[in-house]
PDB file of C-alpha atoms in Angstrom:
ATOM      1  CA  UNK A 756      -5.519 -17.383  -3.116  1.00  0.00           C
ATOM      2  CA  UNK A 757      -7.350 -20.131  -5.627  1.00  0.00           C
ATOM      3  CA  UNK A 758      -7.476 -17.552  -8.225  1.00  0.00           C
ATOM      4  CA  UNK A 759      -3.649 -16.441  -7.873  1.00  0.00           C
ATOM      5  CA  UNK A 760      -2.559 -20.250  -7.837  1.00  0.00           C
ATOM      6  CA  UNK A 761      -4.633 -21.336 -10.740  1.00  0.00           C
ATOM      7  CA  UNK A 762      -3.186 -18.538 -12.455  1.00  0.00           C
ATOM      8  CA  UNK A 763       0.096 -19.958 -12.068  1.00  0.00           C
ATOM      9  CA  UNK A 764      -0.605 -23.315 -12.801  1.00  0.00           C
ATOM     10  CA  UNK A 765      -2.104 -21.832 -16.225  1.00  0.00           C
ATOM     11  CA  UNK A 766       1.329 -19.989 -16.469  1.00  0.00           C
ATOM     12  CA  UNK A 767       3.375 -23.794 -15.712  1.00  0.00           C
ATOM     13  CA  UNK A 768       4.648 -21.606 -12.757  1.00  0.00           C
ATOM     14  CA  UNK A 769       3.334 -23.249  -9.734  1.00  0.00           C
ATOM     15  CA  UNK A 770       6.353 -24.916  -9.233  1.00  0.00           C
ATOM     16  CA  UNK A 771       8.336 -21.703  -8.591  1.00  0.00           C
ATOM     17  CA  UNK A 772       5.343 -20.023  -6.845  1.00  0.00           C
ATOM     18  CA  UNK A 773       3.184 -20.497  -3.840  1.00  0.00           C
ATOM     19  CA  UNK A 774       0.216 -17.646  -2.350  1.00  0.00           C
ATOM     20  CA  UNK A 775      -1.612 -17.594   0.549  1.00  0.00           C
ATOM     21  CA  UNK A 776      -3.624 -15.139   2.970  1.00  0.00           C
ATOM     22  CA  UNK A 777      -2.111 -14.080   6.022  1.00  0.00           C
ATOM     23  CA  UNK A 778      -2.082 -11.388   8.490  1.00  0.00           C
ATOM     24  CA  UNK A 779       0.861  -8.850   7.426  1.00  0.00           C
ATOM     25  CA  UNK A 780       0.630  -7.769  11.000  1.00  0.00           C
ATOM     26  CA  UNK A 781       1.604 -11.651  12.161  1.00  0.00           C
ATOM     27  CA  UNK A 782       2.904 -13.185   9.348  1.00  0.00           C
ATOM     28  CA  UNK A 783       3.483 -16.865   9.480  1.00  0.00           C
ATOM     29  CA  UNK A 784       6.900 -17.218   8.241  1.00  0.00           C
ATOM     30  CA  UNK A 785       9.742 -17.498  10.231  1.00  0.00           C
ATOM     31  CA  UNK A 786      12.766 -15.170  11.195  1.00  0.00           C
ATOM     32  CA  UNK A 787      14.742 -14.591   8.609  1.00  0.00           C
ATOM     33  CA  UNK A 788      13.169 -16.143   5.822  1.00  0.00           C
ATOM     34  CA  UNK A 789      12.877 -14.266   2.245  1.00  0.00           C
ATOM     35  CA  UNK A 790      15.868 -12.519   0.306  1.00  0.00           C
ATOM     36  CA  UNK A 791      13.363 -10.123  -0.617  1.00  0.00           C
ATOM     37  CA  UNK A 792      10.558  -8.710   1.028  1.00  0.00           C
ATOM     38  CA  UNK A 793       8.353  -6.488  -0.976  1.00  0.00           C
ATOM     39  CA  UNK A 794       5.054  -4.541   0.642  1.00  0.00           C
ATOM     40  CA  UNK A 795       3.481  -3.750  -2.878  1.00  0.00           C
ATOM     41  CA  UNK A 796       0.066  -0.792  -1.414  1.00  0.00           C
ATOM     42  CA  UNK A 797      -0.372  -2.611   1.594  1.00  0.00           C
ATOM     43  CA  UNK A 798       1.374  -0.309   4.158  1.00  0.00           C
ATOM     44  CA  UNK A 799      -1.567   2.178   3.929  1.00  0.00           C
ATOM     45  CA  UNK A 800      -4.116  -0.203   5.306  1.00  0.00           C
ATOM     46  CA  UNK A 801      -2.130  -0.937   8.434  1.00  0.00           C
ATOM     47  CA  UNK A 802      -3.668   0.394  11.445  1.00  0.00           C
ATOM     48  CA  UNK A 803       0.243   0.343  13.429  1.00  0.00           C
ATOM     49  CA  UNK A 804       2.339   0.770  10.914  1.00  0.00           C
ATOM     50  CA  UNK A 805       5.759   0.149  13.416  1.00  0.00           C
ATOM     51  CA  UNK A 806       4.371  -3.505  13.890  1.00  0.00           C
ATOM     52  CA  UNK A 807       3.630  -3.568  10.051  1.00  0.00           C
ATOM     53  CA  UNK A 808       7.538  -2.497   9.424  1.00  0.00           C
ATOM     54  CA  UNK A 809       8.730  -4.899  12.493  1.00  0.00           C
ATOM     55  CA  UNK A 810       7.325  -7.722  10.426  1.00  0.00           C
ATOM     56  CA  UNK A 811       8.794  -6.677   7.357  1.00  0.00           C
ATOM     57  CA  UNK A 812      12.308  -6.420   9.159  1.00  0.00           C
ATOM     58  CA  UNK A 813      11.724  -9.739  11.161  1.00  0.00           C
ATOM     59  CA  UNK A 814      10.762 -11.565   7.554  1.00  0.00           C
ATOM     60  CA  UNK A 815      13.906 -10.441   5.874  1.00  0.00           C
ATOM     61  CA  UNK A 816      16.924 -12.864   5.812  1.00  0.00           C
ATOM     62  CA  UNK A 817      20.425 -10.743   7.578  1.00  0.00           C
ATOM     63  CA  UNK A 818      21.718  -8.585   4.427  1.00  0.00           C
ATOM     64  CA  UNK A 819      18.238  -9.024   2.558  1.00  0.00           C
ATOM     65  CA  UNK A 820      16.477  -6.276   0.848  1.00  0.00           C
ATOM     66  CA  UNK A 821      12.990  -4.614   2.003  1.00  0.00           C
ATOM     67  CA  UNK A 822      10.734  -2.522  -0.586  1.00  0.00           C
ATOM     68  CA  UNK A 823       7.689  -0.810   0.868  1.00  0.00           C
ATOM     69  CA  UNK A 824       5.809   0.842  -1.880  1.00  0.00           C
ATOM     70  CA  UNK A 825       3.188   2.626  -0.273  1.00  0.00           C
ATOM     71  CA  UNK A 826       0.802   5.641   0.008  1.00  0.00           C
ATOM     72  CA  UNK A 827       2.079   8.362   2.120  1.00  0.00           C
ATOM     73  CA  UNK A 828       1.129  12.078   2.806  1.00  0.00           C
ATOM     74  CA  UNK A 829       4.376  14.787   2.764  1.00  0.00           C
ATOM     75  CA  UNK A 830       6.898  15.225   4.870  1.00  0.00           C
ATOM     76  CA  UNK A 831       6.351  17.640   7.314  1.00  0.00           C
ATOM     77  CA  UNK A 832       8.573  20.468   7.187  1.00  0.00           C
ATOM     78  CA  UNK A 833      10.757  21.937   9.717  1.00  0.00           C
ATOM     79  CA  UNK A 834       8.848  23.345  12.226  1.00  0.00           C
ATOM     80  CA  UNK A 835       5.678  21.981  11.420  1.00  0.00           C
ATOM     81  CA  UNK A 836       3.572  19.673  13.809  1.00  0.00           C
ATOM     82  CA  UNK A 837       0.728  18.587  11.406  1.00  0.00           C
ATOM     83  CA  UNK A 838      -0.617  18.768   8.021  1.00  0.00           C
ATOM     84  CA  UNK A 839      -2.325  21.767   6.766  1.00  0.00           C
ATOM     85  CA  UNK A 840      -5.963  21.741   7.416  1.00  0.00           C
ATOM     86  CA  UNK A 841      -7.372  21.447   4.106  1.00  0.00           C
ATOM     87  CA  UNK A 842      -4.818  18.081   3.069  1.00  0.00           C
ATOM     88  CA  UNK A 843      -6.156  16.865   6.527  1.00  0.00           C
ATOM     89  CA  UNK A 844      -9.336  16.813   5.270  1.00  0.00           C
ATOM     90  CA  UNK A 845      -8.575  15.700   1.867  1.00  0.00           C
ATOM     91  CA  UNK A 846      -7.064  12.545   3.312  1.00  0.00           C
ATOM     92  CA  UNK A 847      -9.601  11.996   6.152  1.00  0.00           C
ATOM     93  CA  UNK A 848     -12.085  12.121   2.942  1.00  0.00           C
ATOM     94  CA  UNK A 849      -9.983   9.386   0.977  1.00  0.00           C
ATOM     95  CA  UNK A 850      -9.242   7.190   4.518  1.00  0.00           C
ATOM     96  CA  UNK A 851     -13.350   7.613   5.376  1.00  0.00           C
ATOM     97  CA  UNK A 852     -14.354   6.194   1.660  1.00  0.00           C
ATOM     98  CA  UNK A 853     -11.914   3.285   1.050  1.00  0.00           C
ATOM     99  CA  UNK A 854     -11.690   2.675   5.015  1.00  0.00           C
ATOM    100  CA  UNK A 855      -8.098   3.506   5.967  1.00  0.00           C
ATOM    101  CA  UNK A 856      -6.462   3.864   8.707  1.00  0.00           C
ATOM    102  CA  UNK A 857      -4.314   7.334   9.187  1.00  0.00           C
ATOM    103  CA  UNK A 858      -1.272   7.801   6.540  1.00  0.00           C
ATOM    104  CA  UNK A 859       2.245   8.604   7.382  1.00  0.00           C
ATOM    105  CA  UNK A 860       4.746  10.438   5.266  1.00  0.00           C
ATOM    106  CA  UNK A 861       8.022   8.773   3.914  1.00  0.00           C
ATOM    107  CA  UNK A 862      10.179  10.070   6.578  1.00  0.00           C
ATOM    108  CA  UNK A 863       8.081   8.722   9.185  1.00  0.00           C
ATOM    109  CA  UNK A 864       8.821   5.236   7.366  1.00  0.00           C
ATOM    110  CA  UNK A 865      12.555   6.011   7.751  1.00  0.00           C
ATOM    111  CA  UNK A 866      12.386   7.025  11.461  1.00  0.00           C
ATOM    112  CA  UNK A 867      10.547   3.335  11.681  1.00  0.00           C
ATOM    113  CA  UNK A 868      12.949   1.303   9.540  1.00  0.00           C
ATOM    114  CA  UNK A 869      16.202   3.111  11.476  1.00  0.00           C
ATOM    115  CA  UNK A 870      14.654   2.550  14.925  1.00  0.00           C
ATOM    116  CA  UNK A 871      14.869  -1.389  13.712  1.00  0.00           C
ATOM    117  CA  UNK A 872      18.664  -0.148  13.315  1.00  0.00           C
ATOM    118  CA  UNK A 873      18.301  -1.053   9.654  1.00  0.00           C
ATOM    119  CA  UNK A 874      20.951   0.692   7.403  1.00  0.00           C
ATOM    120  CA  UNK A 875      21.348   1.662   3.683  1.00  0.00           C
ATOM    121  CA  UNK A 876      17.618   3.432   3.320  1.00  0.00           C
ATOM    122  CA  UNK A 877      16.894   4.395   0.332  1.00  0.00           C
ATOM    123  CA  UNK A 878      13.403   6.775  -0.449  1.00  0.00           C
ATOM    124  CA  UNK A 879      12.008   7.570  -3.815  1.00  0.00           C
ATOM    125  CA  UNK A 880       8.937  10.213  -4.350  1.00  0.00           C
ATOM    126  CA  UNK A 881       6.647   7.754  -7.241  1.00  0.00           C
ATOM    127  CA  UNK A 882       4.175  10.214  -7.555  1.00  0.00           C
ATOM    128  CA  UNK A 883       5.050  11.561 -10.976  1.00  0.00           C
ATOM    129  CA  UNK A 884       4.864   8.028 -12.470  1.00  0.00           C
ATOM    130  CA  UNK A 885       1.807   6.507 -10.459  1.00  0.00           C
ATOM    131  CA  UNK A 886      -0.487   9.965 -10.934  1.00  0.00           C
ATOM    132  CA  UNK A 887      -1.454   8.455 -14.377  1.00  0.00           C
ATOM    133  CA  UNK A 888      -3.073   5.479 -13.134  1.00  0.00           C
ATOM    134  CA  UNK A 889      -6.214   7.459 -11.358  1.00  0.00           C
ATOM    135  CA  UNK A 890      -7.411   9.355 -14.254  1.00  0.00           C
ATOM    136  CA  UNK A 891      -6.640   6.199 -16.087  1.00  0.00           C
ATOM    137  CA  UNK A 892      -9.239   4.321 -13.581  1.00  0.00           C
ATOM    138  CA  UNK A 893     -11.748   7.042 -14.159  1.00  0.00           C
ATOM    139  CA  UNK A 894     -11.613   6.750 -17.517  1.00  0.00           C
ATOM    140  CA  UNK A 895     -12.453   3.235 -17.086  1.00  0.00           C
ATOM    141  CA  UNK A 896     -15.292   3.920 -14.891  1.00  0.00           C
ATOM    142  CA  UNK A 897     -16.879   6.302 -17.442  1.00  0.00           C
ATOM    143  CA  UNK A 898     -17.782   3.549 -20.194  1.00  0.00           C
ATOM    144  CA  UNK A 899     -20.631   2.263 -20.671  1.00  0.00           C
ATOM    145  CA  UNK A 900     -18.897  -1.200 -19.216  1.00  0.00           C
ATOM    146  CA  UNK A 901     -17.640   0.838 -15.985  1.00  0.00           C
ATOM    147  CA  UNK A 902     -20.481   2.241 -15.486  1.00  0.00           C
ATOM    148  CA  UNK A 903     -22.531  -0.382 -15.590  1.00  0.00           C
ATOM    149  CA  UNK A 904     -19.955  -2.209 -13.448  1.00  0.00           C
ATOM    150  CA  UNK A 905     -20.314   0.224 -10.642  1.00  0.00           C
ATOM    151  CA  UNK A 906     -23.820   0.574 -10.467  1.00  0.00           C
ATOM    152  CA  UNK A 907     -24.086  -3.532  -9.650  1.00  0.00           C
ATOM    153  CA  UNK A 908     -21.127  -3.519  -7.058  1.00  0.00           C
ATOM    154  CA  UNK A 909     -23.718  -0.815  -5.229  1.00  0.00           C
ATOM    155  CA  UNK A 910     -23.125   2.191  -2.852  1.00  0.00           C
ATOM    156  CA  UNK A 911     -19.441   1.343  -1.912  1.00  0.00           C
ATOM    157  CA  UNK A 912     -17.695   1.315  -4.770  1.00  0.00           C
ATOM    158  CA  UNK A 913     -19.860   4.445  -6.155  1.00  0.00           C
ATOM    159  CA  UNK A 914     -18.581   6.052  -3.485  1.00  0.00           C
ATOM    160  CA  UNK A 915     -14.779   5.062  -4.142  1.00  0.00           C
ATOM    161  CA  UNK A 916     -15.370   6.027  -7.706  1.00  0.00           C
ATOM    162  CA  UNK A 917     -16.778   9.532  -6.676  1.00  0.00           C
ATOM    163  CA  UNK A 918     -13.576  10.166  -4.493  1.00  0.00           C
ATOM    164  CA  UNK A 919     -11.046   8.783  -7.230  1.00  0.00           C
ATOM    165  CA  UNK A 920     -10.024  12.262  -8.156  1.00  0.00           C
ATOM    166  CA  UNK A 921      -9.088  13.359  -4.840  1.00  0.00           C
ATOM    167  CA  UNK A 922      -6.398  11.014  -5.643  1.00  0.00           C
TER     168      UNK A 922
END
C-alpha cells in the first residue's frame, strides 16, 4: 500500500488515486459503490470463489461493469464430470507450489455471475496473448541477475521458478 501510494504521489496522481489492503472476500466498500470493478489474477487465490464473485457483484454500482481476469482450467465438455487425470495433476502441481486453492473453468464463472442474475456476460479465452509472459519470466530467471535473485529469496521461490513451465 505505501509503495503503490508513493508511486502515485511521484506520478502527481494521488489526487485521483487511493490503495489499500483489504479482504476481497469482505471488502470494505459499500453496496453499490464503483462504476467499474476489475479482479486483475486475484480470482485464482480465492478459496470460495461464489463469495469472491458475490463481492464483486455487491461492489458494482446497478448498470456497472465487472472484469474478472483470472486463471482458469477448461471447460468441461459435455458429458464429462472432471478433468483428465494427467491436467489434474498438472494443476494440483502448480496449486501445491504457489499455494492455491482449486481452479475453476470460465463457464463455472458464468454459472456464478448468472446465479447473481447478472446479464450481458461476456467470456474471452486470453491464453494466446498471456502464454508469452511465462517463458518471458524464465528468461528472466536465467541471468545471471535472476539467478542470483532466486537463490537469496530461498527454497520458495526456487520452487515457483522450477514449476514456471508447467505454466
Amino acid at each position: 500500500k505505501k509503495r503503490a501510494n508513493d508511486l502515485a504521489t511521484a506520478q502527481s496522481l494521488s489526487h485521483k488515486v487511493s490503495f489499500q489492503v483489504a479482504d476481497a472476500l469482505e471488502q470494505p466498500f459499500e453496496d453499490g459503490i464503483f462504476d467499474l470493478v476489475w479482479s486483475m489474477e486475484s480470482g485464482e487465490h480465492m478459496p470460495d470463489k461464489a463469495k469472491f464473485v458475490k463481492e464483486l457483484v455487491r461492489v458494482a454500482a446497478p448498470g456497472g461493469r465487472i472484469i474478472i481476469v483470472t486463471w482458469c482450467h477448461r471447460n468441461l465438455s459435455q458429458g464429462e464430470e472432471a478433468l483428465q487425470p494427467w491436467e489434474q495433476n498438472l494443476l494440483d502441481r502448480i496449486c501445491k507450489t504457489f499455494y492455491l486453492p482449486a481452479w475453476c473453468s470460465t463457464s463455472d464463472y458464468v454459472d456464478l455471475l448468472q446465479s447473481l442474475s447478472l446479464q450481458d456476460i461476456k467470456c474471452a479465452d486470453w491464453s494466446e496473448n498471456v502464454a508469452p509472459f511465462w517463458p518471458a519470466v524464465i528468461r528472466t530467471a536465467l541471468t545471471w541477475k535472476g539467478l542470483v535473485s532466486l537463490l537469496r529469496s530461498g527454497m520458495k521461490s526456487i520452487k515457483g521458478a522450477l514449476t514456471m513451465p508447467l505454466m
